[in-house]
Short mmCIF file of C-alpha atoms in Angstrom, two decimals:
data_model
loop_
_atom_site.label_atom_id
_atom_site.label_comp_id
_atom_site.label_asym_id
_atom_site.label_seq_id
_atom_site.Cartn_x
_atom_site.Cartn_y
_atom_site.Cartn_z
CA MET D 95 -14.41 28.63 -5.73
CA GLU D 96 -12.93 27.83 -8.80
CA LEU D 97 -10.45 30.73 -8.65
CA ILE D 98 -9.23 29.38 -5.74
CA LEU D 99 -8.58 25.80 -6.73
CA ASP D 100 -7.46 27.16 -10.10
CA ILE D 101 -4.16 28.96 -7.60
CA PHE D 102 -3.61 25.69 -5.74
CA THR D 103 -3.37 23.65 -8.76
CA GLY D 104 -0.62 26.36 -9.96
CA ILE D 105 1.25 26.12 -7.02
CA CYS D 106 1.27 22.41 -6.99
CA PHE D 107 2.44 22.43 -10.76
CA PHE D 108 5.07 25.18 -10.10
CA ILE D 109 6.41 23.06 -7.47
CA GLY D 110 6.40 19.89 -9.43
CA SER D 111 8.06 21.49 -12.49
CA LEU D 112 10.69 22.82 -10.49
CA SER D 113 11.24 19.38 -8.73
CA ILE D 114 11.60 17.50 -11.91
CA ILE D 115 13.76 19.75 -13.39
CA ILE D 116 16.07 20.14 -10.54
CA GLY D 117 15.95 16.33 -10.47
CA ALA D 118 17.02 16.09 -14.06
CA CYS D 119 19.74 18.72 -13.31
CA GLY D 120 21.04 16.50 -10.73
CA LEU D 121 21.10 13.54 -12.70
CA ILE D 122 23.62 15.22 -15.24
CA LYS D 123 26.00 17.30 -12.55
CA LEU D 124 26.18 14.38 -9.70
CA PRO D 125 29.50 12.12 -9.78
CA ASP D 126 28.64 8.73 -9.97
CA VAL D 127 25.74 6.21 -10.36
CA PHE D 128 24.78 6.05 -6.50
CA SER D 129 24.53 9.66 -6.29
CA ARG D 130 22.58 9.87 -9.64
CA ILE D 131 19.85 7.44 -8.08
CA HIS D 132 19.15 10.07 -5.26
CA ALA D 133 18.23 12.80 -8.18
CA ALA D 134 15.93 9.93 -10.10
CA GLY D 135 14.37 9.42 -6.83
CA MET D 136 13.38 13.19 -6.50
CA ILE D 137 11.71 12.84 -10.13
CA ASP D 138 10.03 10.11 -8.87
CA THR D 139 8.51 10.97 -5.48
CA GLY D 140 8.50 14.83 -5.49
CA GLY D 141 7.43 15.41 -9.10
CA THR D 142 4.62 13.22 -9.62
CA ALA D 143 3.37 13.66 -5.79
CA PHE D 144 3.18 17.38 -6.73
CA PHE D 145 1.76 17.18 -10.33
CA ILE D 146 -0.69 14.33 -9.35
CA LEU D 147 -2.02 16.23 -6.53
CA GLY D 148 -2.61 19.46 -8.73
CA MET D 149 -4.59 17.23 -11.30
CA VAL D 150 -6.77 16.13 -8.34
CA PHE D 151 -7.82 19.92 -7.58
CA GLN D 152 -9.03 19.96 -10.92
CA THR D 153 -11.05 17.14 -11.23
CA GLY D 154 -12.99 17.05 -7.57
CA TRP D 155 -14.67 13.57 -6.54
CA THR D 156 -14.91 11.40 -9.60
CA LEU D 157 -13.69 8.12 -10.84
CA ILE D 158 -11.10 10.26 -12.68
CA THR D 159 -9.51 11.11 -9.35
CA VAL D 160 -9.27 7.27 -8.65
CA LYS D 161 -7.22 6.51 -11.40
CA LEU D 162 -5.15 9.54 -10.81
CA ILE D 163 -4.61 8.42 -7.08
CA LEU D 164 -4.02 4.62 -8.49
CA ILE D 165 -1.15 5.99 -10.86
CA GLY D 166 0.49 7.87 -7.66
CA VAL D 167 0.47 4.57 -5.35
CA PHE D 168 1.72 2.41 -8.18
CA ILE D 169 4.73 4.74 -8.95
CA PHE D 170 5.11 5.13 -4.98
CA PHE D 171 5.37 1.33 -4.64
CA THR D 172 7.59 0.38 -7.93
CA SER D 173 10.06 3.29 -7.76
CA PRO D 174 12.13 2.06 -4.54
CA VAL D 175 12.10 -1.47 -6.20
CA THR D 176 13.88 0.03 -9.19
CA SER D 177 16.19 2.10 -7.77
CA HIS D 178 17.23 -0.65 -5.10
CA VAL D 179 17.63 -3.19 -8.04
CA THR D 180 19.77 -0.72 -9.78
CA ALA D 181 22.18 0.03 -6.79
CA ASN D 182 22.24 -3.67 -5.74
CA LEU D 183 23.09 -4.57 -9.37
CA ALA D 184 25.95 -2.20 -9.70
CA ARG D 185 27.24 -3.12 -6.39
CA GLU D 186 27.11 -6.69 -7.47
CA LYS D 187 29.31 -5.97 -10.46
CA HIS D 188 32.06 -4.40 -8.16
CA ILE D 189 31.39 -0.50 -8.77
CA ILE D 190 32.81 0.93 -5.86
CA PRO D 191 30.96 4.30 -4.75
CA VAL D 192 33.16 7.52 -4.47
CA GLY D 193 33.31 9.42 -1.06
CA LYS D 194 34.25 8.05 2.37
CA LYS D 195 33.23 4.62 3.79
CA ILE D 196 32.27 4.26 7.64
CA GLY D 197 33.25 1.11 9.14
CA LYS D 198 33.37 -2.35 7.10
CA ILE D 199 30.62 -2.33 3.98
CA LEU D 200 29.26 -5.35 2.69
CA MET C 265 -1.31 25.76 -16.83
CA PHE C 266 -1.53 22.39 -18.27
CA LEU C 267 0.76 23.73 -21.04
CA ALA C 268 3.47 25.19 -18.85
CA GLY C 269 3.51 21.69 -17.03
CA LEU C 270 4.01 19.96 -20.49
CA ILE C 271 6.84 22.38 -21.43
CA ALA C 272 8.52 21.26 -18.05
CA CYS C 273 8.13 17.87 -18.86
CA ALA C 274 9.72 18.50 -22.01
CA ILE C 275 12.60 20.45 -20.98
CA THR C 276 13.35 17.55 -18.47
CA GLY C 277 12.83 14.96 -21.04
CA VAL C 278 15.45 16.83 -23.17
CA LEU C 279 17.85 17.09 -20.05
CA ILE C 280 17.47 13.14 -19.28
CA LEU C 281 18.46 12.40 -22.81
CA VAL C 282 21.51 14.29 -22.80
CA ARG C 283 22.49 11.99 -19.78
CA ILE C 284 21.61 8.79 -21.73
CA ILE C 285 23.94 10.03 -24.45
CA LEU C 286 26.65 10.74 -21.93
CA GLY C 287 26.14 7.84 -19.67
CA LYS C 288 29.23 6.06 -18.66
CA THR C 289 28.10 2.91 -17.44
CA THR C 290 24.92 0.68 -18.39
CA PHE C 291 23.17 1.56 -15.26
CA ASP C 292 23.31 5.19 -15.56
CA ARG C 293 21.73 4.78 -18.91
CA ILE C 294 18.98 2.37 -17.40
CA LEU C 295 18.36 4.69 -14.45
CA ALA C 296 17.67 7.74 -16.97
CA VAL C 297 15.41 5.86 -19.17
CA ASN C 298 13.27 4.74 -16.05
CA SER C 299 13.29 8.31 -15.05
CA LEU C 300 12.24 9.33 -18.49
CA GLY C 301 9.28 6.78 -18.18
CA THR C 302 8.09 8.46 -15.08
CA VAL C 303 7.94 12.00 -16.86
CA ILE C 304 6.18 10.38 -20.01
CA VAL C 305 3.61 8.99 -17.50
CA ILE C 306 3.19 12.44 -16.02
CA SER C 307 2.92 14.21 -19.55
CA ILE C 308 0.40 11.40 -20.95
CA SER C 309 -1.94 12.58 -17.95
CA LEU C 310 -1.14 16.15 -18.45
CA HIS C 311 -1.66 16.11 -22.06
CA GLY C 312 -5.36 14.31 -21.49
CA PHE C 313 -6.25 16.83 -19.10
CA TYR C 314 -4.95 19.72 -21.72
CA SER C 315 -7.09 18.20 -24.41
CA ASN C 316 -10.16 17.75 -22.20
CA ARG C 317 -10.22 13.77 -22.73
CA PRO C 318 -9.19 12.45 -19.25
CA GLU C 319 -9.62 8.86 -20.78
CA PHE C 320 -5.89 9.01 -21.48
CA LEU C 321 -5.21 8.15 -17.73
CA ASP C 322 -5.73 4.61 -18.68
CA ILE C 323 -2.87 4.79 -20.96
CA ALA C 324 -0.82 6.26 -18.07
CA ILE C 325 -1.50 3.75 -15.97
CA VAL C 326 -0.60 0.78 -18.51
CA TYR C 327 2.73 2.94 -19.30
CA ALA C 328 3.54 2.81 -15.78
CA LEU C 329 3.22 -0.93 -15.57
CA ILE C 330 5.04 -1.77 -18.47
CA ASN C 331 7.98 0.94 -17.21
CA PHE C 332 8.32 -1.05 -14.13
CA ILE C 333 8.35 -4.55 -15.73
CA GLY C 334 10.87 -3.33 -18.59
CA THR C 335 13.38 -1.99 -16.44
CA VAL C 336 13.37 -5.07 -14.14
CA ALA C 337 13.69 -7.30 -17.20
CA VAL C 338 16.34 -5.45 -18.99
CA LEU C 339 18.49 -5.95 -15.45
CA LYS C 340 17.88 -8.94 -15.19
CA LEU C 341 19.05 -9.94 -18.79
CA PHE C 342 22.07 -7.98 -17.76
CA SER C 343 22.48 -9.48 -14.82
CA THR C 344 22.16 -13.41 -15.56
CA GLY C 345 22.05 -13.52 -19.39
CA SER C 346 18.98 -14.67 -19.79
CA LEU C 347 15.24 -14.06 -18.70
CA GLY C 348 14.58 -17.35 -16.39
CA GLY C 349 13.63 -20.70 -17.66
CA ASP C 350 16.23 -23.37 -19.35
CA LYS C 351 18.87 -21.56 -21.00
CA MET O 29 -10.66 -15.00 5.83
CA LYS O 30 -7.68 -13.63 3.77
CA THR O 31 -9.07 -15.44 0.51
CA LEU O 32 -12.32 -13.21 1.28
CA ILE O 33 -10.27 -9.72 1.78
CA LEU O 34 -8.11 -10.40 -1.40
CA PHE O 35 -11.52 -11.02 -3.28
CA LEU O 36 -13.08 -7.79 -2.16
CA ILE O 37 -9.88 -5.71 -2.74
CA LEU O 38 -9.79 -7.15 -6.55
CA LEU O 39 -13.67 -6.73 -7.13
CA SER O 40 -13.74 -2.97 -5.80
CA LEU O 41 -10.78 -2.56 -7.93
CA TRP O 42 -12.59 -3.80 -10.76
CA LEU O 43 -15.99 -1.85 -9.87
CA LEU O 44 -13.63 1.54 -9.61
CA MET O 45 -11.42 1.08 -13.01
CA SER O 46 -14.49 -0.07 -15.21
CA GLY O 47 -17.11 2.71 -14.56
CA HIS O 48 -19.73 0.70 -16.63
CA TYR O 49 -22.45 -0.90 -14.15
CA SER O 50 -24.41 -3.18 -16.35
CA ILE O 51 -25.22 -6.83 -15.08
CA LEU O 52 -23.19 -8.38 -17.81
CA ILE O 53 -19.97 -6.36 -17.29
CA ILE O 54 -20.12 -6.72 -13.33
CA SER O 55 -21.20 -10.79 -13.39
CA LEU O 56 -17.83 -10.91 -15.71
CA GLY O 57 -15.92 -9.02 -12.98
CA ILE O 58 -17.14 -11.25 -10.27
CA ILE O 59 -16.29 -14.09 -12.52
CA SER O 60 -12.63 -13.18 -13.40
CA CYS O 61 -11.89 -11.99 -10.05
CA ALA O 62 -12.98 -15.47 -8.47
CA PHE O 63 -10.98 -17.08 -11.23
CA CYS O 64 -7.79 -15.00 -9.93
CA VAL O 65 -8.14 -15.90 -6.29
CA TYR O 66 -8.39 -19.35 -7.12
CA VAL O 67 -4.96 -19.46 -9.13
CA THR O 68 -3.48 -17.51 -6.16
CA LYS O 69 -4.80 -20.04 -3.39
CA ARG O 70 -3.83 -23.20 -5.61
CA GLY O 71 -0.39 -21.43 -5.82
CA LYS O 72 -0.43 -21.33 -1.94
CA LEU O 73 0.54 -17.39 -2.13
CA ILE O 74 -1.88 -16.20 -0.06
CA ASP O 75 -0.11 -15.75 3.46
CA ASP O 76 1.34 -13.10 5.48
CA GLU O 77 3.99 -11.88 3.06
CA GLY O 78 1.11 -11.88 0.09
CA LEU O 79 -1.28 -9.95 1.96
CA PRO O 80 -0.03 -8.11 4.81
CA ILE O 81 -2.98 -7.03 6.63
CA PHE O 82 -1.34 -6.75 9.97
CA PHE O 83 0.11 -3.54 8.95
CA MET O 84 -3.46 -2.24 8.51
CA PRO O 85 -4.59 -0.66 12.09
CA ARG O 86 -1.26 1.46 12.11
CA ILE O 87 -0.41 2.16 8.53
CA LEU O 88 -2.15 5.63 8.14
CA ASN O 89 -0.31 7.04 11.01
CA TYR O 90 3.07 5.60 9.53
CA LEU O 91 1.99 6.95 6.01
CA ILE O 92 1.73 10.45 7.02
CA TRP O 93 4.84 10.60 8.78
CA LEU O 94 6.70 9.17 5.52
CA PHE O 95 5.29 11.53 3.59
CA LYS O 96 6.51 14.41 5.81
CA GLU O 97 10.16 12.98 5.79
CA ILE O 98 9.59 12.84 2.03
CA LEU O 99 8.76 16.55 1.61
CA LYS O 100 11.82 17.40 3.86
CA SER O 101 14.62 15.65 2.36
CA ASN O 102 13.17 16.52 -1.16
CA LEU O 103 14.05 19.92 -0.26
CA SER O 104 17.47 19.15 1.28
CA THR O 105 18.12 16.99 -2.09
CA ALA O 106 17.29 20.38 -3.80
CA LYS O 107 19.43 22.41 -1.84
CA VAL O 108 22.48 19.99 -2.31
CA ILE O 109 22.07 19.78 -6.10
CA ILE O 110 21.87 23.20 -6.19
CA LYS O 111 24.73 24.30 -4.04
CA GLY O 112 26.78 21.32 -5.26
CA ASN O 113 28.12 20.25 -1.72
CA VAL O 114 28.16 16.70 -2.42
CA GLU O 115 30.17 14.37 -0.17
CA PRO O 116 28.74 10.73 -0.83
CA GLU O 117 29.16 8.45 2.13
CA THR O 118 28.42 4.51 2.52
CA PHE O 119 27.79 2.86 5.82
CA THR O 120 26.20 -0.03 7.42
CA VAL O 121 22.72 0.10 9.77
CA LYS O 122 21.34 -3.01 11.75
CA ALA O 123 17.46 -3.65 11.38
CA SER O 124 15.55 -4.38 14.46
CA GLN O 125 12.31 -6.44 12.74
CA VAL O 126 11.34 -9.77 13.28
CA THR O 127 9.28 -10.38 9.76
CA ASP O 128 10.99 -10.25 6.33
CA VAL O 129 7.94 -8.36 5.13
CA ALA O 130 8.83 -5.56 7.87
CA ARG O 131 12.49 -5.57 7.06
CA VAL O 132 11.60 -4.82 3.19
CA THR O 133 9.06 -1.88 4.10
CA TYR O 134 12.12 -0.40 6.11
CA ALA O 135 14.52 -0.88 3.24
CA ASN O 136 12.04 0.62 0.85
CA SER O 137 11.28 3.70 3.16
CA ILE O 138 15.10 4.41 3.25
CA THR O 139 15.21 4.33 -0.63
CA LEU O 140 12.10 6.09 -1.20
CA THR O 141 13.32 9.18 0.73
CA PRO O 142 15.69 10.98 -1.68
CA GLY O 143 18.79 11.49 -0.18
CA THR O 144 19.31 7.66 1.17
CA VAL O 145 19.46 4.36 -0.80
CA THR O 146 19.81 0.89 0.44
CA THR O 147 22.68 -1.14 -1.92
CA LYS O 148 22.83 -4.05 -0.12
CA MET O 149 21.37 -6.27 2.35
CA GLN O 150 22.21 -9.76 3.96
CA LYS O 151 19.96 -10.81 6.65
CA ASP O 152 19.19 -7.90 8.73
CA VAL O 153 22.14 -5.64 7.94
CA PHE O 154 21.76 -2.84 5.49
CA GLU O 155 24.55 -0.86 3.50
CA VAL O 156 23.24 2.45 2.90
CA HIS O 157 24.30 4.96 0.36
CA ALA O 158 23.81 8.68 1.65
CA LEU O 159 24.21 11.82 -0.55
CA ASN O 160 25.56 13.85 2.29
CA SER O 161 26.60 13.42 6.19
CA ASP O 162 23.24 15.14 7.06
CA PHE O 163 21.26 12.41 5.55
CA GLY O 164 23.44 9.86 6.97
CA ASN O 165 22.96 11.20 10.36
CA ASP O 166 19.15 10.99 9.75
CA VAL O 167 19.48 7.21 9.15
CA ARG O 168 22.01 6.21 11.92
CA THR O 169 19.55 7.86 14.71
CA ASN O 170 17.41 4.90 14.08
CA GLU O 171 14.11 6.93 14.34
CA MET O 172 12.77 5.37 11.03
CA ASP O 173 13.82 1.82 12.41
CA LYS O 174 11.74 2.33 15.57
CA LYS O 175 8.54 3.69 13.31
CA VAL O 176 9.00 0.29 11.23
CA THR O 177 9.05 -2.03 14.23
CA TRP O 178 6.06 -0.10 16.00
CA LEU O 179 4.20 -0.42 12.63
CA GLU O 180 5.15 -4.43 12.30
CA GLY O 181 3.51 -4.66 15.98
CA LYS O 182 5.10 -8.01 16.92
CA LYS O 183 7.07 -6.71 19.73
#
């Protein structure tokens, strides 16, 4: 039983590590602020979700699981807020995103 | 296993630091600092499991809260020039 | 009614986070939760925006669908970053929700799926930035808009 849980944890950690490393590469590689926000969103959602899932497999049903899920819920709610505030402020300061514009933009 | 996760977090941290040093605008840097905060939250909890002391999770919760408040406060200071109240 | 729900949520959070169940600690928790609820009520913050309980019956179904979307778009974003075929595009969409809370939920759901970000909003028109035309088409088909309108349940 423990071996199966360990294997699940290993798979989750592998996907999570891959996700955050690809996100960081995107943060370096992509051309402007608005595109980099997508890479940061990948770190915030994919990375934390898989790492927390892997740690939940290790603990079982205790109070620690509740705290882990609480961290996940908190990052889940605050990450879009910070992304939106950053993007909105960049648009307020008249930074025009690269790429094509479809229709009239605000 | 936890050690491998910690090493992945360290590599990610170094890559994000490169972005912070290179970043053209202020928004790039603020975004990268926010992502670094998320990676640090993950690695604090991983380190707690690695050293068999899961009480570190409380510190991770507090770090997540302060990361959010700090990012929004810095952006507000950058946008309006004050943190609210009378100037 | 809403006051009672807020008090119960805060109290369960205290009990889950503390882990000590002696009479002194529990009574301290009850006192501080009651004080928080009193301050919130005095500031007139308990309304549909502060505590959106009209989402509750359908939220589980919506969350499962949202997690599936997040997984799919994580995969596509990783592919785009590795291959490097990035063609960003900016466009506007219209939201069909009635209340402000539902509109914020829709904008946050767009931002939460990697690949699309809400950059500006005026009333019910959102300006969306997408990493690729595939992500743009996903938003323009209005599937998520219909889901959030269904979650709101006011129509």
